[in-house]
PDB file of C-alpha atoms in Angstrom:
ATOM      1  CA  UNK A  20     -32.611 -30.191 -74.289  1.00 72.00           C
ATOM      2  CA  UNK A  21     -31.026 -32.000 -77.048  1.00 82.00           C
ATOM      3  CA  UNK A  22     -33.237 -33.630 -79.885  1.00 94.00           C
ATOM      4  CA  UNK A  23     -34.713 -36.616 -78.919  1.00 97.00           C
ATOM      5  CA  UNK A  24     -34.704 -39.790 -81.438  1.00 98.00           C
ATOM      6  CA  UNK A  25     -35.626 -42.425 -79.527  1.00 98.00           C
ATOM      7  CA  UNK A  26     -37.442 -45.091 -81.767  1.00 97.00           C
ATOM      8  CA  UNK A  27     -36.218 -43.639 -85.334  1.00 98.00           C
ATOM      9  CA  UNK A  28     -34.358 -45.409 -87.706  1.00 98.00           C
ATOM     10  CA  UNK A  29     -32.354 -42.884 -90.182  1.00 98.00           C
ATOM     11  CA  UNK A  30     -30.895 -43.319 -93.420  1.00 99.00           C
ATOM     12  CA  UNK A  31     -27.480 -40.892 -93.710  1.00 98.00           C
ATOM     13  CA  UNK A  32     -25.980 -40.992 -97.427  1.00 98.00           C
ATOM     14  CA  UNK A  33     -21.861 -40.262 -97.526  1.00 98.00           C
ATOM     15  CA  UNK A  34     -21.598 -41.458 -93.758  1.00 98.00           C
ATOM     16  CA  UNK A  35     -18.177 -42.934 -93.715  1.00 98.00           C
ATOM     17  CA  UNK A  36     -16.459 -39.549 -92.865  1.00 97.00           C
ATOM     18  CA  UNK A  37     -16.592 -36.133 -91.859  1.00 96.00           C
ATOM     19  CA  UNK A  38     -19.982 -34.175 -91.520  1.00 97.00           C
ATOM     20  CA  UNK A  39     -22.098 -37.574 -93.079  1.00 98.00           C
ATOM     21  CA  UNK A  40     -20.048 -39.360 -89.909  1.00 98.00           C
ATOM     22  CA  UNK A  41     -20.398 -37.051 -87.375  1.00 98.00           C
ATOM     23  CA  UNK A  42     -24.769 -37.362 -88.390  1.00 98.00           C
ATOM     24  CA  UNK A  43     -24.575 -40.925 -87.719  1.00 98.00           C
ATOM     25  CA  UNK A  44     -22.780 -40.631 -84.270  1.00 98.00           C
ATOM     26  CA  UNK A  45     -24.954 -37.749 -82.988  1.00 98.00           C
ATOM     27  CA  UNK A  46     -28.270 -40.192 -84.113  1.00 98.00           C
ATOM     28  CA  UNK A  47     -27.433 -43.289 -82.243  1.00 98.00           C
ATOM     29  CA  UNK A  48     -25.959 -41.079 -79.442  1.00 98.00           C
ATOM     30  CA  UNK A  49     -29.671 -39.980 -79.471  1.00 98.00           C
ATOM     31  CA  UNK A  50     -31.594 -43.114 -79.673  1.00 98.00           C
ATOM     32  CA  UNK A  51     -31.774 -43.724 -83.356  1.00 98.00           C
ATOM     33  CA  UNK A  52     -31.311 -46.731 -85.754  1.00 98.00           C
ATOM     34  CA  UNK A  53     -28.572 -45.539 -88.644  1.00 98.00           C
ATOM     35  CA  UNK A  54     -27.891 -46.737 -91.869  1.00 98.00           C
ATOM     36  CA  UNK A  55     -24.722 -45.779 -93.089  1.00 98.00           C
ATOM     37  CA  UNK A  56     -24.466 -45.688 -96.887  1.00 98.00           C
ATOM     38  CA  UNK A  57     -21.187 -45.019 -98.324  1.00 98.00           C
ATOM     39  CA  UNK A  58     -19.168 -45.770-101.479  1.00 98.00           C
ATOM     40  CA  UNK A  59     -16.265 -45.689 -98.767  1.00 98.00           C
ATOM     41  CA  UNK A  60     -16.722 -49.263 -97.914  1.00 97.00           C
ATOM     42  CA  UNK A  61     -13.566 -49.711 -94.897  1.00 98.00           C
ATOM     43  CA  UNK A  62     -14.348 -46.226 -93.405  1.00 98.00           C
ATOM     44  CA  UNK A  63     -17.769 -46.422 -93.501  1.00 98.00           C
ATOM     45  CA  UNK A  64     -18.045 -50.455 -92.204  1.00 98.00           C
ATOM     46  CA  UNK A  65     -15.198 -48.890 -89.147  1.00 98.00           C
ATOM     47  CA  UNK A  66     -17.967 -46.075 -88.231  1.00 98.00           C
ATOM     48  CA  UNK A  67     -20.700 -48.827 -87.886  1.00 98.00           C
ATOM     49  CA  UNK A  68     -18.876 -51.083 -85.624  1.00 98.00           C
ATOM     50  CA  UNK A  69     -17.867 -48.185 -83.326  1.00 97.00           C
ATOM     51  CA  UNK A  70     -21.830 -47.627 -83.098  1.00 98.00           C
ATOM     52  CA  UNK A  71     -22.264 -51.524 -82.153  1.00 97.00           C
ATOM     53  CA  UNK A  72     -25.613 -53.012 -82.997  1.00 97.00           C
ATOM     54  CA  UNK A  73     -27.610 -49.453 -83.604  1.00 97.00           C
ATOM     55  CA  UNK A  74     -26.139 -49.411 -86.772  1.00 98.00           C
ATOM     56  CA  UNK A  75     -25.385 -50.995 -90.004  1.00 98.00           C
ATOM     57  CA  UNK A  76     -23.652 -49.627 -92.670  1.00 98.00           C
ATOM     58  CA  UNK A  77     -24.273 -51.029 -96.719  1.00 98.00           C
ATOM     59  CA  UNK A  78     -22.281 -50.017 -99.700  1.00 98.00           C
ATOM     60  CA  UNK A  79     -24.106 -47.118-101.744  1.00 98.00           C
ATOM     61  CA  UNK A  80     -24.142 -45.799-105.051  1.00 98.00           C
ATOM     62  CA  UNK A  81     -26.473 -42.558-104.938  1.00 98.00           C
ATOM     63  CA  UNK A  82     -26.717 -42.398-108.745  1.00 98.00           C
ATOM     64  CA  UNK A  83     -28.131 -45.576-108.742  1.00 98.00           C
ATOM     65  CA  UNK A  84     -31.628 -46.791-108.315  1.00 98.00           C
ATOM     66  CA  UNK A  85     -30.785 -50.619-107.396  1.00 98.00           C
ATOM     67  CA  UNK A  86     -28.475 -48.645-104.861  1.00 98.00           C
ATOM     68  CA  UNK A  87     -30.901 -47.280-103.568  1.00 98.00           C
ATOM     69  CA  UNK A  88     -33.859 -50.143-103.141  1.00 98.00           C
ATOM     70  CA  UNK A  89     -31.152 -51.868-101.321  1.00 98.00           C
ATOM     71  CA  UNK A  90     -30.161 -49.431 -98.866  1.00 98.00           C
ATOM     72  CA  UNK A  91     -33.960 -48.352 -98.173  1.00 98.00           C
ATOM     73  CA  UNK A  92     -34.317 -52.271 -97.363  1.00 98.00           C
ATOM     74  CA  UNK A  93     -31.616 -52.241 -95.225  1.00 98.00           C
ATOM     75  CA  UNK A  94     -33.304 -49.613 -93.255  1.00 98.00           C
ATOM     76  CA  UNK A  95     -36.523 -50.747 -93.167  1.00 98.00           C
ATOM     77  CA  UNK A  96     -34.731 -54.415 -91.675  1.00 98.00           C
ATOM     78  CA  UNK A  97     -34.636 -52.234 -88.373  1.00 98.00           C
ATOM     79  CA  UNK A  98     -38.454 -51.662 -89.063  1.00 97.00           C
ATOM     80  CA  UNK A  99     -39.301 -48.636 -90.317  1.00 98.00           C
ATOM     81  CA  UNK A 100     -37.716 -45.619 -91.778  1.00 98.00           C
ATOM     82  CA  UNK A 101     -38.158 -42.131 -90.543  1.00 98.00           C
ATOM     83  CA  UNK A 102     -35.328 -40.020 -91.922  1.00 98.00           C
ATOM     84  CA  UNK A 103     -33.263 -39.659 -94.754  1.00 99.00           C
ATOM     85  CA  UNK A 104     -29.959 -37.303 -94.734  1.00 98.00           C
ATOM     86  CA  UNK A 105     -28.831 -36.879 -98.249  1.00 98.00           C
ATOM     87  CA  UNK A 106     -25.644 -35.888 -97.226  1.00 98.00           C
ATOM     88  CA  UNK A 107     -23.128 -37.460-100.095  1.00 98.00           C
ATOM     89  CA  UNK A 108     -21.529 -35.253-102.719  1.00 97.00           C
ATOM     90  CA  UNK A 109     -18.390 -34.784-104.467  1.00 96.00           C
ATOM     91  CA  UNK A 110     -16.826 -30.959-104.386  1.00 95.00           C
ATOM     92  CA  UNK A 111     -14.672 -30.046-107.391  1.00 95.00           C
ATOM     93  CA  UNK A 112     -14.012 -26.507-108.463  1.00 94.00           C
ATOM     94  CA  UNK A 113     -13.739 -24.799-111.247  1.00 96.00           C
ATOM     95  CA  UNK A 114     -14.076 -21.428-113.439  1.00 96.00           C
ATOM     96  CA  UNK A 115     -17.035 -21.739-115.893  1.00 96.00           C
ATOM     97  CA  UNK A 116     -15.167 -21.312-119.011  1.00 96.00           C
ATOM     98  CA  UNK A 117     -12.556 -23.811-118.049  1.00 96.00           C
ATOM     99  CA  UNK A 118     -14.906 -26.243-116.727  1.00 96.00           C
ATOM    100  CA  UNK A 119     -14.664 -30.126-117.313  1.00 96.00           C
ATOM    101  CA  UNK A 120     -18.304 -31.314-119.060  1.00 97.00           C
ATOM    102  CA  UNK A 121     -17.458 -34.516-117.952  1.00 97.00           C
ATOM    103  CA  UNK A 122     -16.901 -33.455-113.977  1.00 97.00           C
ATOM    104  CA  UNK A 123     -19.910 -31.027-114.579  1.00 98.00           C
ATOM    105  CA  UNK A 124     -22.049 -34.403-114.950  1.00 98.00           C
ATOM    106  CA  UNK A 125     -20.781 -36.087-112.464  1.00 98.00           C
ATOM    107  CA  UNK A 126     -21.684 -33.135-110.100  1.00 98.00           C
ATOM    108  CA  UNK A 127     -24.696 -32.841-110.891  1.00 98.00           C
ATOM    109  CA  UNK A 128     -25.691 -36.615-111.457  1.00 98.00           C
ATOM    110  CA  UNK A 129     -24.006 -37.221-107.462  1.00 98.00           C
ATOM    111  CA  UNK A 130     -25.105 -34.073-106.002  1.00 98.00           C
ATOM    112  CA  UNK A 131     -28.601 -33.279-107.416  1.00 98.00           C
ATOM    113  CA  UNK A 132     -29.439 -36.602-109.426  1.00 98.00           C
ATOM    114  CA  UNK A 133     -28.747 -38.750-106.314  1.00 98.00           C
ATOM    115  CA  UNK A 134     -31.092 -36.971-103.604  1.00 98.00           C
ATOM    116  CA  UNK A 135     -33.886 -37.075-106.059  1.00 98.00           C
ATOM    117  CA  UNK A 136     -33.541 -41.074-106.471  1.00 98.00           C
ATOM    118  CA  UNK A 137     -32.745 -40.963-102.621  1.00 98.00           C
ATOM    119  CA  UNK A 138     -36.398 -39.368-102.162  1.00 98.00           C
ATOM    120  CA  UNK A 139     -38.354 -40.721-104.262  1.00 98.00           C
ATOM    121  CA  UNK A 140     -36.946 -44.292-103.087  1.00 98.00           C
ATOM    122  CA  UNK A 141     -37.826 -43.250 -99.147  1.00 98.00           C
ATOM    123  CA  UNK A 142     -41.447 -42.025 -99.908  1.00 98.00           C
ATOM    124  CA  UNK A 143     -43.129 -45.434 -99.600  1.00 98.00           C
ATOM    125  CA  UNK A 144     -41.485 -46.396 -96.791  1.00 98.00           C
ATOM    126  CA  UNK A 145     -42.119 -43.042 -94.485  1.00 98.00           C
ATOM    127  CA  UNK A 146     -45.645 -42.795 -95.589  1.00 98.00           C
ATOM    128  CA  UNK A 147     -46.008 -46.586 -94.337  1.00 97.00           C
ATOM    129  CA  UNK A 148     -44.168 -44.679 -91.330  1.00 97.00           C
ATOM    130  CA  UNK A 149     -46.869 -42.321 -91.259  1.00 98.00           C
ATOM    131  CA  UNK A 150     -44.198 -39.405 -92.201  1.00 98.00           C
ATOM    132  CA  UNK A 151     -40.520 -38.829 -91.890  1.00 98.00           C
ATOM    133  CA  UNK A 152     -37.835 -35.905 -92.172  1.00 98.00           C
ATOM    134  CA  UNK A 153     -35.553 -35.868 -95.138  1.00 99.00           C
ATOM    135  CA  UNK A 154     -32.955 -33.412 -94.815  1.00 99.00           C
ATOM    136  CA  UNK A 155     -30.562 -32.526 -98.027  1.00 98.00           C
ATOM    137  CA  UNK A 156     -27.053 -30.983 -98.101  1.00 98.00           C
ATOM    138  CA  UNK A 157     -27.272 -28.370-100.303  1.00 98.00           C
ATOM    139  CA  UNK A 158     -24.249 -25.199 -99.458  1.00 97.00           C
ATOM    140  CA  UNK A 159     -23.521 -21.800 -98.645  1.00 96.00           C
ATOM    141  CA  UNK A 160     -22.706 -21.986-102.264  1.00 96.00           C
ATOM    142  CA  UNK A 161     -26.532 -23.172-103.081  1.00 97.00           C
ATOM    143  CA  UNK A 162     -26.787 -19.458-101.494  1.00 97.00           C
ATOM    144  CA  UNK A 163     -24.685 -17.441-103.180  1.00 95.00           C
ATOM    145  CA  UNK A 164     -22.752 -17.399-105.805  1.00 95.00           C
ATOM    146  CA  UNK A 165     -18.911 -17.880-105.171  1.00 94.00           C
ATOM    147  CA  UNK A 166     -16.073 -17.319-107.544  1.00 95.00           C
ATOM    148  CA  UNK A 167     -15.500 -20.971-109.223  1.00 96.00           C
ATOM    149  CA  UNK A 168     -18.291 -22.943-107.799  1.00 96.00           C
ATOM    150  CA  UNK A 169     -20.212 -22.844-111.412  1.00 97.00           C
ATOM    151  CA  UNK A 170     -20.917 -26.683-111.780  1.00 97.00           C
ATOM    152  CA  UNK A 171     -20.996 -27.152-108.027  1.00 98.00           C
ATOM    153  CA  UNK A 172     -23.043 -24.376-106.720  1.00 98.00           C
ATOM    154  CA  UNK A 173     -25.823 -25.129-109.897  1.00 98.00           C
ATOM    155  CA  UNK A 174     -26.058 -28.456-108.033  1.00 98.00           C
ATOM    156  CA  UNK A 175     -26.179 -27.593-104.778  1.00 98.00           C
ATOM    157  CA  UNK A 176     -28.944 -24.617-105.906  1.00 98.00           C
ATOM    158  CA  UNK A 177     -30.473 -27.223-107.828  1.00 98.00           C
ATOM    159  CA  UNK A 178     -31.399 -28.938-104.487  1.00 98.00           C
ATOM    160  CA  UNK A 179     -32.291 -26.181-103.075  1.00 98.00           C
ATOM    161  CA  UNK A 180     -35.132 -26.105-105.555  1.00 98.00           C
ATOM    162  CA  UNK A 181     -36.036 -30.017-105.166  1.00 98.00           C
ATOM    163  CA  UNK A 182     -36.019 -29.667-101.392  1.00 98.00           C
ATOM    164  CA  UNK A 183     -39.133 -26.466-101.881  1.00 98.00           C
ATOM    165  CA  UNK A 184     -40.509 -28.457-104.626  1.00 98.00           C
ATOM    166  CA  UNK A 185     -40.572 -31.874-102.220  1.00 98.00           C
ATOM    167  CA  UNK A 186     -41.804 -30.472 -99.511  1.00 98.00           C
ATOM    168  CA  UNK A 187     -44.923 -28.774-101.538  1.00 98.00           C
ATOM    169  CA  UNK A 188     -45.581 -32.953-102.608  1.00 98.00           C
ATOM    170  CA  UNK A 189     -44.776 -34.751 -99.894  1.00 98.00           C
ATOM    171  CA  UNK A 190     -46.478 -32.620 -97.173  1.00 98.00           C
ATOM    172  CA  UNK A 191     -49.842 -33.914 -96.862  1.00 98.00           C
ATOM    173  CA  UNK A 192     -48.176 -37.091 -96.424  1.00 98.00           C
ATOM    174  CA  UNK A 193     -46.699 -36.219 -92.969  1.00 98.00           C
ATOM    175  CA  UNK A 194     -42.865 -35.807 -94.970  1.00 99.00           C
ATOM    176  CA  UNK A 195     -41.163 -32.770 -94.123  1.00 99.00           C
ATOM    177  CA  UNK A 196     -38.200 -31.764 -96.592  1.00 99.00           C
ATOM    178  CA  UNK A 197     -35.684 -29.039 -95.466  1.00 98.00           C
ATOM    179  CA  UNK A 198     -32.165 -27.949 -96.806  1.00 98.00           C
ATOM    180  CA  UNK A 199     -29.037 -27.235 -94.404  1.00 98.00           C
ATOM    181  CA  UNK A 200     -26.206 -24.856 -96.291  1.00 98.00           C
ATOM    182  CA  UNK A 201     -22.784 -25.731 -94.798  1.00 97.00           C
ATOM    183  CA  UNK A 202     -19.903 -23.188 -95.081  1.00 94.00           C
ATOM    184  CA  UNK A 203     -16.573 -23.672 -94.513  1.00 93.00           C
ATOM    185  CA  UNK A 204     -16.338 -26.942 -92.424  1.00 94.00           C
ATOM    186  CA  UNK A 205     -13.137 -28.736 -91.065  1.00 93.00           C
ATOM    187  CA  UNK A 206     -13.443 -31.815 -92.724  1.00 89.00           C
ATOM    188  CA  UNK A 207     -11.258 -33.525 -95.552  1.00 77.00           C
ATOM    189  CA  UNK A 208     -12.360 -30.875 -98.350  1.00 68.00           C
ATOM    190  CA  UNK A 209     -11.151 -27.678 -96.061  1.00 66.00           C
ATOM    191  CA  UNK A 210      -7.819 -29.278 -95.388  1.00 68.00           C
ATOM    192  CA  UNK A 211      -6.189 -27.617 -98.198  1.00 67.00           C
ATOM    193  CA  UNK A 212      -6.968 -23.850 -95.987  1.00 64.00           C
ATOM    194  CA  UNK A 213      -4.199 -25.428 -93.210  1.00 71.00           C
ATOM    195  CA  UNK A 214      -6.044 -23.060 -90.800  1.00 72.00           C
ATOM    196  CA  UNK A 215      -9.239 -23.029 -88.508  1.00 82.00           C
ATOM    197  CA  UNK A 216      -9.285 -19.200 -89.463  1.00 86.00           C
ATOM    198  CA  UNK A 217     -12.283 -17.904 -91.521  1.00 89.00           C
ATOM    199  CA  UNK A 218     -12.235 -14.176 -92.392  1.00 87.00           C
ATOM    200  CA  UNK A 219     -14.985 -14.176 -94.337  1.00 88.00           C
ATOM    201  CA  UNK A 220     -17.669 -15.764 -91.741  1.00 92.00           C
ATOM    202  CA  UNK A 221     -18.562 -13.337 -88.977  1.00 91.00           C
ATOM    203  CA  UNK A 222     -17.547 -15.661 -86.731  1.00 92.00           C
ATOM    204  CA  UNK A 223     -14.285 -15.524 -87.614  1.00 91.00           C
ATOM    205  CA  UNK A 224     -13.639 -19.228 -87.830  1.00 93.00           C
ATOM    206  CA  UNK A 225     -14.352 -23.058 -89.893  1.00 93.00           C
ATOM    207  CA  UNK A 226     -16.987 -24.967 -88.462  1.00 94.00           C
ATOM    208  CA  UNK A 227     -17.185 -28.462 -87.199  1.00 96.00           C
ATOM    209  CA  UNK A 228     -18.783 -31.239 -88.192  1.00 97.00           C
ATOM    210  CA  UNK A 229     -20.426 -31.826 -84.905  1.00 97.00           C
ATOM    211  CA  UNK A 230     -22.267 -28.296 -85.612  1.00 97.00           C
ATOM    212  CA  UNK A 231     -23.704 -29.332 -88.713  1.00 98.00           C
ATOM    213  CA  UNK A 232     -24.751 -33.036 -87.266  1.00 98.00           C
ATOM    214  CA  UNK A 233     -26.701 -31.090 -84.113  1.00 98.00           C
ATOM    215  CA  UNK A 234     -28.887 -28.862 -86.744  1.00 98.00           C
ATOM    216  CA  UNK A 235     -29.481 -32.076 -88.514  1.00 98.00           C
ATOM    217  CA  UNK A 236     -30.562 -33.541 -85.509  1.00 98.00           C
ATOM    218  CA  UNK A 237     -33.105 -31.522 -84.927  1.00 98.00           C
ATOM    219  CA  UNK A 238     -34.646 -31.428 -88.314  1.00 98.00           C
ATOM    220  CA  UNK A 239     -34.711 -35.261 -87.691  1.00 98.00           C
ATOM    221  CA  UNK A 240     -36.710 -34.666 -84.655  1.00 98.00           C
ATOM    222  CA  UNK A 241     -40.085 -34.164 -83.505  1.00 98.00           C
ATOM    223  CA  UNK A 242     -39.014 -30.844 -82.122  1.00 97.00           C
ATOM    224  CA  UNK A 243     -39.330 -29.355 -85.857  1.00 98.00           C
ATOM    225  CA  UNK A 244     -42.500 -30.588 -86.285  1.00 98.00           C
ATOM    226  CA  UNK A 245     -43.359 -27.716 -88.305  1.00 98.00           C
ATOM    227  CA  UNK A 246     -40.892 -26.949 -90.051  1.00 98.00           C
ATOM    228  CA  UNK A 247     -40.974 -27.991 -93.877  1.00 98.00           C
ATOM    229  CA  UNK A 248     -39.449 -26.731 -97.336  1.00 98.00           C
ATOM    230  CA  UNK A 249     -36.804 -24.569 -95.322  1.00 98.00           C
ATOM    231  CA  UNK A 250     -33.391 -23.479 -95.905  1.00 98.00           C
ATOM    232  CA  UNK A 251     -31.095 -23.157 -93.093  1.00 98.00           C
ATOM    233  CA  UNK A 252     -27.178 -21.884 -93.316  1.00 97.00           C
ATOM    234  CA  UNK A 253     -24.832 -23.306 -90.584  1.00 97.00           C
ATOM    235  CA  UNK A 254     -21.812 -21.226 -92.165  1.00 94.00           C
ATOM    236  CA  UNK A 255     -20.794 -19.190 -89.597  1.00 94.00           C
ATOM    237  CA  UNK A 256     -22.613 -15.659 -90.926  1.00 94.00           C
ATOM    238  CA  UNK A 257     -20.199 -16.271 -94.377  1.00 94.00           C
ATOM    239  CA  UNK A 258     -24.010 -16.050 -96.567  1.00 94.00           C
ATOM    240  CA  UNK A 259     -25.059 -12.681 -94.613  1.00 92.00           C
ATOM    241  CA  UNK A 260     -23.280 -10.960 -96.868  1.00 81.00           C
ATOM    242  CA  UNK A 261     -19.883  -9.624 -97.575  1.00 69.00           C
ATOM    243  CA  UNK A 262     -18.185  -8.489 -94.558  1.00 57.00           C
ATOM    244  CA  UNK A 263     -17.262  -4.757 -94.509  1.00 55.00           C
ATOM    245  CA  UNK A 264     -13.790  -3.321 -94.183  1.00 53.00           C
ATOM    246  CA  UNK A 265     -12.763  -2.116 -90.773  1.00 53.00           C
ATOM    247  CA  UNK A 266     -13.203   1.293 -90.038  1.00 55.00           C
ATOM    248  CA  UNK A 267      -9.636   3.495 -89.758  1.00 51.00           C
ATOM    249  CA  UNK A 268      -8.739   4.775 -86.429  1.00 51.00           C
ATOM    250  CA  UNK A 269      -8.852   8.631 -86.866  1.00 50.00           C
ATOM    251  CA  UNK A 270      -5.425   9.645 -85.126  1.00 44.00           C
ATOM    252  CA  UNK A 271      -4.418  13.419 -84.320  1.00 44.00           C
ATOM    253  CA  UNK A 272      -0.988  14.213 -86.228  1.00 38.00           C
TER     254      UNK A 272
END
């Protein structure tokens, strides 16, 4: 049975495209209420009128805390707010010793910086809910470490902390926190591969957006009731570990 999100009204950060998107289309699909907060204002404000009157999407600035009071408000217009997907980030790579300080800071203050605002923003609100689910995007490369992912994979481990550390706090409130780890997923920052192929997952390919949304889903939902402070890879195997060489064919000469 899919997840069930009748009655919930869910607050997805970065929603205007790819996997922050495909969230908001699988919620309202489901029964939700969506936000969509975006600094993507014509993509994002295109996604909300496809979902009709189930959603509304406001201009959002995750670094900031305004930004944040007003999209919470926004949510709570629909009456309540039960989830928050901290889904937006920026992805730039880079060797360590070549790194940019300046792009280093703006990694971390977009992708670590801007879910802590985003939860400590949504706390008053879910515990007048009487709990919620917030879910962050944190990596395969908040994992693992992967050749050039330096400044992004210290963010993206960095929320892999916060999410453990939120989920200690906010528990006896009825909030559960959990991370999901994409891999390799066909959206606009895998373009660049031109392929579908994936060698190094198990399964041998990229993964959709629409996979990522459905594990989100159900962290959203009652149906992980019991489930907090968790860290769950949607990568295809690629975070198992390195994949071993075929064995040779033994041939008689």
């Amino acid at each position: 049975m899919p997840a069930d999100l009748t009655g919930k009204v869910a607050l997805v950060t970065g929603a205007a495209r790819g996997i922050g998107a495909a969230q908001a289309r699988l919620f309202a699909a489901l029964g939700a209420r969506v936000v969509l907060a975006d600094v993507l204002e014509e993509e994002g404000r295109l996604v909300a009128r496809e979902l009709g009157d189930t959603a509304r999407f406001v201009r959002h600035d995750v670094t900031d805390e305004a930004s944040w009071r007003a999209a919470v408000a926004a949510a709570e217009a629909f009456g309540r707010l039960d989830v928050l997907v901290n889904n937006a980030a920026i992805y730039t790579t880079s060797p360590i010793e070549d790194e940019d300080p300046a792009r280093l800071d703006a990694l971390l203050r977009v992708n670590l910086a801007g879910p802590f605002l985003g939860i400590r923003a949504v706390v008053p609100a879910m515990r007048a809910a009487g709990g919620g689910s917030i879910v962050n995007m944190s990596s395969q490369a908040g994992l693992q470490g992967i050749w050039g992912h330096g400044g992004y994979g210290a963010a993206k481990w960095g929320l892999r902390g916060l999410t453990k550390t939120a989920a200690i706090e906010l528990g006896p409130d009825g909030i559960r926190v959990n991370s999901v780890h994409p891999g390799a997923i066909a959206t606009g920052m895998t373009a660049h591969l031109g392929t579908t192929a994936h060698p190094a997952a198990p399964l041998g390919r990229v993964g959709e957006p629409e996979e990522v949304a459905r594990l989100v889903a159900f962290l959203a939902s009652d149906d992980s009731s019991y489930l907090t402070g968790a860290e769950l890879a949607v990568d295809g195997g690629a975070s198992a570990g390195r994949m071993p060489a075929p064995k040779r064919k033994d041939t008689d000469a």
